[in-house]
Amino acid sequence: MDLKPTAVLVTVDAALLAPAPPEPDTPMLKLIRLERTLGHKVFILTSLPERFRAVLYAWLRRLGLESDGILMRADGEHCPDAQLKTAMAAAVMKRHHVVHAYNDRADSHIAYTRLGLNATRCALPAHSPVQAHAQTES
């Protein structure tokens, strides 16, 4: 019997590329909140480099989205996205029973299903905390 805590994976890559501000509450956000209510840990996976961690945390707080961990690309790392997400998912799977993966990219979706995970292709609200951060610095 698997006594590991349960978890869901949520990728946010494509959601971070669009300039439009997010809706205040979307079905995807409601679904992630429901997963937490059901007792699942929520892990955010992104291809954003580590140097954007504070920006991503601020964006997630603004959306009211709590997570139990954020896995990011190491600064200077350039491996393909699906390879990165496979490694990230495997790291979470060592300590958690992953019950579902929500992702916004076809290659990540395929990678998750190859790991034996139930996966749904969907996206968080389109908004770019990285673009917003860059605009405030200019």
JSON list of C-alpha atoms in Angstrom, two decimals:
[
{"chain": "A", "resi": 1, "resn": "MET", "atom": "CA", "xyz": [0.00, 0.00, 0.00]},
{"chain": "A", "resi": 2, "resn": "ASP", "atom": "CA", "xyz": [1.31, 3.44, -0.96]},
{"chain": "A", "resi": 3, "resn": "LEU", "atom": "CA", "xyz": [1.47, 5.56, 2.20]},
{"chain": "A", "resi": 4, "resn": "LYS", "atom": "CA", "xyz": [2.95, 8.58, 0.47]},
{"chain": "A", "resi": 5, "resn": "PRO", "atom": "CA", "xyz": [0.95, 11.82, 0.63]},
{"chain": "A", "resi": 6, "resn": "THR", "atom": "CA", "xyz": [-1.00, 12.56, -2.54]},
{"chain": "A", "resi": 7, "resn": "ALA", "atom": "CA", "xyz": [-0.10, 15.40, -4.85]},
{"chain": "A", "resi": 8, "resn": "VAL", "atom": "CA", "xyz": [-0.99, 17.08, -8.12]},
{"chain": "A", "resi": 9, "resn": "LEU", "atom": "CA", "xyz": [1.42, 18.73, -10.54]},
{"chain": "A", "resi": 10, "resn": "VAL", "atom": "CA", "xyz": [0.55, 22.04, -12.20]},
{"chain": "A", "resi": 11, "resn": "THR", "atom": "CA", "xyz": [2.69, 23.48, -14.97]},
{"chain": "A", "resi": 12, "resn": "VAL", "atom": "CA", "xyz": [2.46, 27.17, -15.78]},
{"chain": "A", "resi": 13, "resn": "ASP", "atom": "CA", "xyz": [4.78, 27.74, -18.74]},
{"chain": "A", "resi": 14, "resn": "ALA", "atom": "CA", "xyz": [2.41, 28.81, -21.53]},
{"chain": "A", "resi": 15, "resn": "ALA", "atom": "CA", "xyz": [0.31, 30.78, -19.06]},
{"chain": "A", "resi": 16, "resn": "LEU", "atom": "CA", "xyz": [3.36, 32.91, -18.35]},
{"chain": "A", "resi": 17, "resn": "LEU", "atom": "CA", "xyz": [3.86, 33.99, -21.95]},
{"chain": "A", "resi": 18, "resn": "ALA", "atom": "CA", "xyz": [0.68, 35.95, -22.69]},
{"chain": "A", "resi": 19, "resn": "PRO", "atom": "CA", "xyz": [0.46, 39.66, -21.82]},
{"chain": "A", "resi": 20, "resn": "ALA", "atom": "CA", "xyz": [-3.24, 39.78, -20.84]},
{"chain": "A", "resi": 21, "resn": "PRO", "atom": "CA", "xyz": [-4.07, 40.07, -17.13]},
{"chain": "A", "resi": 22, "resn": "PRO", "atom": "CA", "xyz": [-5.78, 37.03, -15.63]},
{"chain": "A", "resi": 23, "resn": "GLU", "atom": "CA", "xyz": [-9.43, 36.76, -14.78]},
{"chain": "A", "resi": 24, "resn": "PRO", "atom": "CA", "xyz": [-9.97, 37.01, -11.02]},
{"chain": "A", "resi": 25, "resn": "ASP", "atom": "CA", "xyz": [-11.09, 33.39, -10.75]},
{"chain": "A", "resi": 26, "resn": "THR", "atom": "CA", "xyz": [-10.99, 30.79, -13.49]},
{"chain": "A", "resi": 27, "resn": "PRO", "atom": "CA", "xyz": [-12.17, 27.19, -13.58]},
{"chain": "A", "resi": 28, "resn": "MET", "atom": "CA", "xyz": [-8.53, 26.07, -13.50]},
{"chain": "A", "resi": 29, "resn": "LEU", "atom": "CA", "xyz": [-7.83, 28.02, -10.31]},
{"chain": "A", "resi": 30, "resn": "LYS", "atom": "CA", "xyz": [-11.00, 26.59, -8.77]},
{"chain": "A", "resi": 31, "resn": "LEU", "atom": "CA", "xyz": [-9.89, 23.10, -9.73]},
{"chain": "A", "resi": 32, "resn": "ILE", "atom": "CA", "xyz": [-6.46, 23.55, -8.12]},
{"chain": "A", "resi": 33, "resn": "ARG", "atom": "CA", "xyz": [-8.08, 24.91, -4.97]},
{"chain": "A", "resi": 34, "resn": "LEU", "atom": "CA", "xyz": [-10.41, 21.90, -4.94]},
{"chain": "A", "resi": 35, "resn": "GLU", "atom": "CA", "xyz": [-7.41, 19.58, -5.19]},
{"chain": "A", "resi": 36, "resn": "ARG", "atom": "CA", "xyz": [-6.00, 21.23, -2.04]},
{"chain": "A", "resi": 37, "resn": "THR", "atom": "CA", "xyz": [-9.37, 20.94, -0.31]},
{"chain": "A", "resi": 38, "resn": "LEU", "atom": "CA", "xyz": [-9.34, 17.22, -1.13]},
{"chain": "A", "resi": 39, "resn": "GLY", "atom": "CA", "xyz": [-6.03, 17.00, 0.72]},
{"chain": "A", "resi": 40, "resn": "HIS", "atom": "CA", "xyz": [-3.63, 16.80, -2.22]},
{"chain": "A", "resi": 41, "resn": "LYS", "atom": "CA", "xyz": [-0.34, 18.68, -2.13]},
{"chain": "A", "resi": 42, "resn": "VAL", "atom": "CA", "xyz": [0.05, 21.09, -5.07]},
{"chain": "A", "resi": 43, "resn": "PHE", "atom": "CA", "xyz": [3.41, 21.39, -6.81]},
{"chain": "A", "resi": 44, "resn": "ILE", "atom": "CA", "xyz": [4.03, 24.06, -9.43]},
{"chain": "A", "resi": 45, "resn": "LEU", "atom": "CA", "xyz": [6.42, 23.08, -12.23]},
{"chain": "A", "resi": 46, "resn": "THR", "atom": "CA", "xyz": [7.79, 25.67, -14.62]},
{"chain": "A", "resi": 47, "resn": "SER", "atom": "CA", "xyz": [10.51, 26.10, -17.20]},
{"chain": "A", "resi": 48, "resn": "LEU", "atom": "CA", "xyz": [11.14, 29.59, -15.91]},
{"chain": "A", "resi": 49, "resn": "PRO", "atom": "CA", "xyz": [14.72, 29.99, -14.69]},
{"chain": "A", "resi": 50, "resn": "GLU", "atom": "CA", "xyz": [15.33, 30.10, -10.95]},
{"chain": "A", "resi": 51, "resn": "ARG", "atom": "CA", "xyz": [16.12, 33.83, -11.07]},
{"chain": "A", "resi": 52, "resn": "PHE", "atom": "CA", "xyz": [12.36, 34.50, -11.54]},
{"chain": "A", "resi": 53, "resn": "ARG", "atom": "CA", "xyz": [11.30, 32.65, -8.36]},
{"chain": "A", "resi": 54, "resn": "ALA", "atom": "CA", "xyz": [10.30, 35.80, -6.43]},
{"chain": "A", "resi": 55, "resn": "VAL", "atom": "CA", "xyz": [8.35, 37.10, -9.42]},
{"chain": "A", "resi": 56, "resn": "LEU", "atom": "CA", "xyz": [6.52, 33.78, -9.77]},
{"chain": "A", "resi": 57, "resn": "TYR", "atom": "CA", "xyz": [5.73, 33.66, -6.04]},
{"chain": "A", "resi": 58, "resn": "ALA", "atom": "CA", "xyz": [4.24, 37.16, -6.25]},
{"chain": "A", "resi": 59, "resn": "TRP", "atom": "CA", "xyz": [2.13, 36.19, -9.27]},
{"chain": "A", "resi": 60, "resn": "LEU", "atom": "CA", "xyz": [0.83, 33.05, -7.54]},
{"chain": "A", "resi": 61, "resn": "ARG", "atom": "CA", "xyz": [-0.01, 35.08, -4.42]},
{"chain": "A", "resi": 62, "resn": "ARG", "atom": "CA", "xyz": [-1.90, 37.58, -6.57]},
{"chain": "A", "resi": 63, "resn": "LEU", "atom": "CA", "xyz": [-3.94, 34.71, -8.01]},
{"chain": "A", "resi": 64, "resn": "GLY", "atom": "CA", "xyz": [-4.53, 33.41, -4.49]},
{"chain": "A", "resi": 65, "resn": "LEU", "atom": "CA", "xyz": [-2.93, 30.11, -5.43]},
{"chain": "A", "resi": 66, "resn": "GLU", "atom": "CA", "xyz": [-1.15, 28.24, -2.65]},
{"chain": "A", "resi": 67, "resn": "SER", "atom": "CA", "xyz": [1.43, 25.60, -3.44]},
{"chain": "A", "resi": 68, "resn": "ASP", "atom": "CA", "xyz": [3.47, 23.13, -1.48]},
{"chain": "A", "resi": 69, "resn": "GLY", "atom": "CA", "xyz": [6.50, 23.62, -3.67]},
{"chain": "A", "resi": 70, "resn": "ILE", "atom": "CA", "xyz": [7.74, 25.22, -6.86]},
{"chain": "A", "resi": 71, "resn": "LEU", "atom": "CA", "xyz": [10.19, 23.43, -9.12]},
{"chain": "A", "resi": 72, "resn": "MET", "atom": "CA", "xyz": [12.02, 25.70, -11.57]},
{"chain": "A", "resi": 73, "resn": "ARG", "atom": "CA", "xyz": [14.67, 25.38, -14.25]},
{"chain": "A", "resi": 74, "resn": "ALA", "atom": "CA", "xyz": [18.18, 26.05, -12.94]},
{"chain": "A", "resi": 75, "resn": "ASP", "atom": "CA", "xyz": [19.67, 29.29, -14.25]},
{"chain": "A", "resi": 76, "resn": "GLY", "atom": "CA", "xyz": [21.69, 28.45, -17.35]},
{"chain": "A", "resi": 77, "resn": "GLU", "atom": "CA", "xyz": [19.95, 25.07, -17.90]},
{"chain": "A", "resi": 78, "resn": "HIS", "atom": "CA", "xyz": [18.74, 24.57, -21.47]},
{"chain": "A", "resi": 79, "resn": "CYS", "atom": "CA", "xyz": [17.44, 20.99, -21.73]},
{"chain": "A", "resi": 80, "resn": "PRO", "atom": "CA", "xyz": [14.17, 20.38, -23.62]},
{"chain": "A", "resi": 81, "resn": "ASP", "atom": "CA", "xyz": [11.01, 21.16, -21.68]},
{"chain": "A", "resi": 82, "resn": "ALA", "atom": "CA", "xyz": [9.66, 17.60, -21.66]},
{"chain": "A", "resi": 83, "resn": "GLN", "atom": "CA", "xyz": [12.98, 16.29, -20.31]},
{"chain": "A", "resi": 84, "resn": "LEU", "atom": "CA", "xyz": [12.96, 18.94, -17.58]},
{"chain": "A", "resi": 85, "resn": "LYS", "atom": "CA", "xyz": [9.34, 18.21, -16.60]},
{"chain": "A", "resi": 86, "resn": "THR", "atom": "CA", "xyz": [10.04, 14.46, -16.52]},
{"chain": "A", "resi": 87, "resn": "ALA", "atom": "CA", "xyz": [12.88, 15.04, -14.04]},
{"chain": "A", "resi": 88, "resn": "MET", "atom": "CA", "xyz": [10.75, 17.42, -11.97]},
{"chain": "A", "resi": 89, "resn": "ALA", "atom": "CA", "xyz": [7.80, 15.03, -11.86]},
{"chain": "A", "resi": 90, "resn": "ALA", "atom": "CA", "xyz": [10.09, 12.13, -10.93]},
{"chain": "A", "resi": 91, "resn": "ALA", "atom": "CA", "xyz": [11.50, 14.19, -8.05]},
{"chain": "A", "resi": 92, "resn": "VAL", "atom": "CA", "xyz": [8.00, 14.84, -6.68]},
{"chain": "A", "resi": 93, "resn": "MET", "atom": "CA", "xyz": [7.03, 11.18, -7.22]},
{"chain": "A", "resi": 94, "resn": "LYS", "atom": "CA", "xyz": [9.84, 10.03, -4.91]},
{"chain": "A", "resi": 95, "resn": "ARG", "atom": "CA", "xyz": [7.97, 11.42, -1.89]},
{"chain": "A", "resi": 96, "resn": "HIS", "atom": "CA", "xyz": [4.37, 11.75, -3.12]},
{"chain": "A", "resi": 97, "resn": "HIS", "atom": "CA", "xyz": [1.79, 9.68, -4.91]},
{"chain": "A", "resi": 98, "resn": "VAL", "atom": "CA", "xyz": [0.97, 11.97, -7.85]},
{"chain": "A", "resi": 99, "resn": "VAL", "atom": "CA", "xyz": [-2.72, 11.56, -8.64]},
{"chain": "A", "resi": 100, "resn": "HIS", "atom": "CA", "xyz": [-2.86, 14.02, -11.55]},
{"chain": "A", "resi": 101, "resn": "ALA", "atom": "CA", "xyz": [-0.80, 16.41, -13.63]},
{"chain": "A", "resi": 102, "resn": "TYR", "atom": "CA", "xyz": [-2.27, 19.58, -15.14]},
{"chain": "A", "resi": 103, "resn": "ASN", "atom": "CA", "xyz": [-0.13, 21.02, -17.88]},
{"chain": "A", "resi": 104, "resn": "ASP", "atom": "CA", "xyz": [-0.26, 23.58, -20.64]},
{"chain": "A", "resi": 105, "resn": "ARG", "atom": "CA", "xyz": [2.11, 22.05, -23.19]},
{"chain": "A", "resi": 106, "resn": "ALA", "atom": "CA", "xyz": [1.66, 19.02, -25.45]},
{"chain": "A", "resi": 107, "resn": "ASP", "atom": "CA", "xyz": [5.21, 17.77, -24.88]},
{"chain": "A", "resi": 108, "resn": "SER", "atom": "CA", "xyz": [4.82, 17.93, -21.09]},
{"chain": "A", "resi": 109, "resn": "HIS", "atom": "CA", "xyz": [1.50, 16.12, -21.38]},
{"chain": "A", "resi": 110, "resn": "ILE", "atom": "CA", "xyz": [3.14, 13.28, -23.30]},
{"chain": "A", "resi": 111, "resn": "ALA", "atom": "CA", "xyz": [6.04, 13.16, -20.83]},
{"chain": "A", "resi": 112, "resn": "TYR", "atom": "CA", "xyz": [3.66, 12.88, -17.87]},
{"chain": "A", "resi": 113, "resn": "THR", "atom": "CA", "xyz": [1.62, 10.11, -19.48]},
{"chain": "A", "resi": 114, "resn": "ARG", "atom": "CA", "xyz": [4.84, 8.20, -20.23]},
{"chain": "A", "resi": 115, "resn": "LEU", "atom": "CA", "xyz": [5.55, 8.32, -16.49]},
{"chain": "A", "resi": 116, "resn": "GLY", "atom": "CA", "xyz": [2.16, 6.65, -15.96]},
{"chain": "A", "resi": 117, "resn": "LEU", "atom": "CA", "xyz": [0.49, 9.80, -14.65]},
{"chain": "A", "resi": 118, "resn": "ASN", "atom": "CA", "xyz": [-3.08, 10.85, -15.34]},
{"chain": "A", "resi": 119, "resn": "ALA", "atom": "CA", "xyz": [-2.70, 14.16, -17.13]},
{"chain": "A", "resi": 120, "resn": "THR", "atom": "CA", "xyz": [-4.97, 16.93, -18.39]},
{"chain": "A", "resi": 121, "resn": "ARG", "atom": "CA", "xyz": [-3.87, 19.61, -20.80]},
{"chain": "A", "resi": 122, "resn": "CYS", "atom": "CA", "xyz": [-5.14, 22.98, -19.59]},
{"chain": "A", "resi": 123, "resn": "ALA", "atom": "CA", "xyz": [-3.76, 26.34, -18.48]},
{"chain": "A", "resi": 124, "resn": "LEU", "atom": "CA", "xyz": [-3.79, 28.83, -15.66]},
{"chain": "A", "resi": 125, "resn": "PRO", "atom": "CA", "xyz": [-4.84, 32.41, -16.51]},
{"chain": "A", "resi": 126, "resn": "ALA", "atom": "CA", "xyz": [-2.72, 33.93, -19.23]},
{"chain": "A", "resi": 127, "resn": "HIS", "atom": "CA", "xyz": [-0.43, 36.54, -17.73]},
{"chain": "A", "resi": 128, "resn": "SER", "atom": "CA", "xyz": [3.26, 37.07, -17.70]},
{"chain": "A", "resi": 129, "resn": "PRO", "atom": "CA", "xyz": [4.81, 37.89, -14.34]},
{"chain": "A", "resi": 130, "resn": "VAL", "atom": "CA", "xyz": [8.14, 37.95, -16.13]},
{"chain": "A", "resi": 131, "resn": "GLN", "atom": "CA", "xyz": [6.92, 40.52, -18.67]},
{"chain": "A", "resi": 132, "resn": "ALA", "atom": "CA", "xyz": [5.29, 42.55, -15.90]},
{"chain": "A", "resi": 133, "resn": "HIS", "atom": "CA", "xyz": [8.53, 42.43, -13.90]},
{"chain": "A", "resi": 134, "resn": "ALA", "atom": "CA", "xyz": [10.52, 43.55, -16.94]},
{"chain": "A", "resi": 135, "resn": "GLN", "atom": "CA", "xyz": [8.11, 46.43, -17.56]},
{"chain": "A", "resi": 136, "resn": "THR", "atom": "CA", "xyz": [8.48, 47.72, -14.00]},
{"chain": "A", "resi": 137, "resn": "GLU", "atom": "CA", "xyz": [12.27, 47.68, -14.34]},
{"chain": "A", "resi": 138, "resn": "SER", "atom": "CA", "xyz": [12.31, 49.72, -17.56]}
]
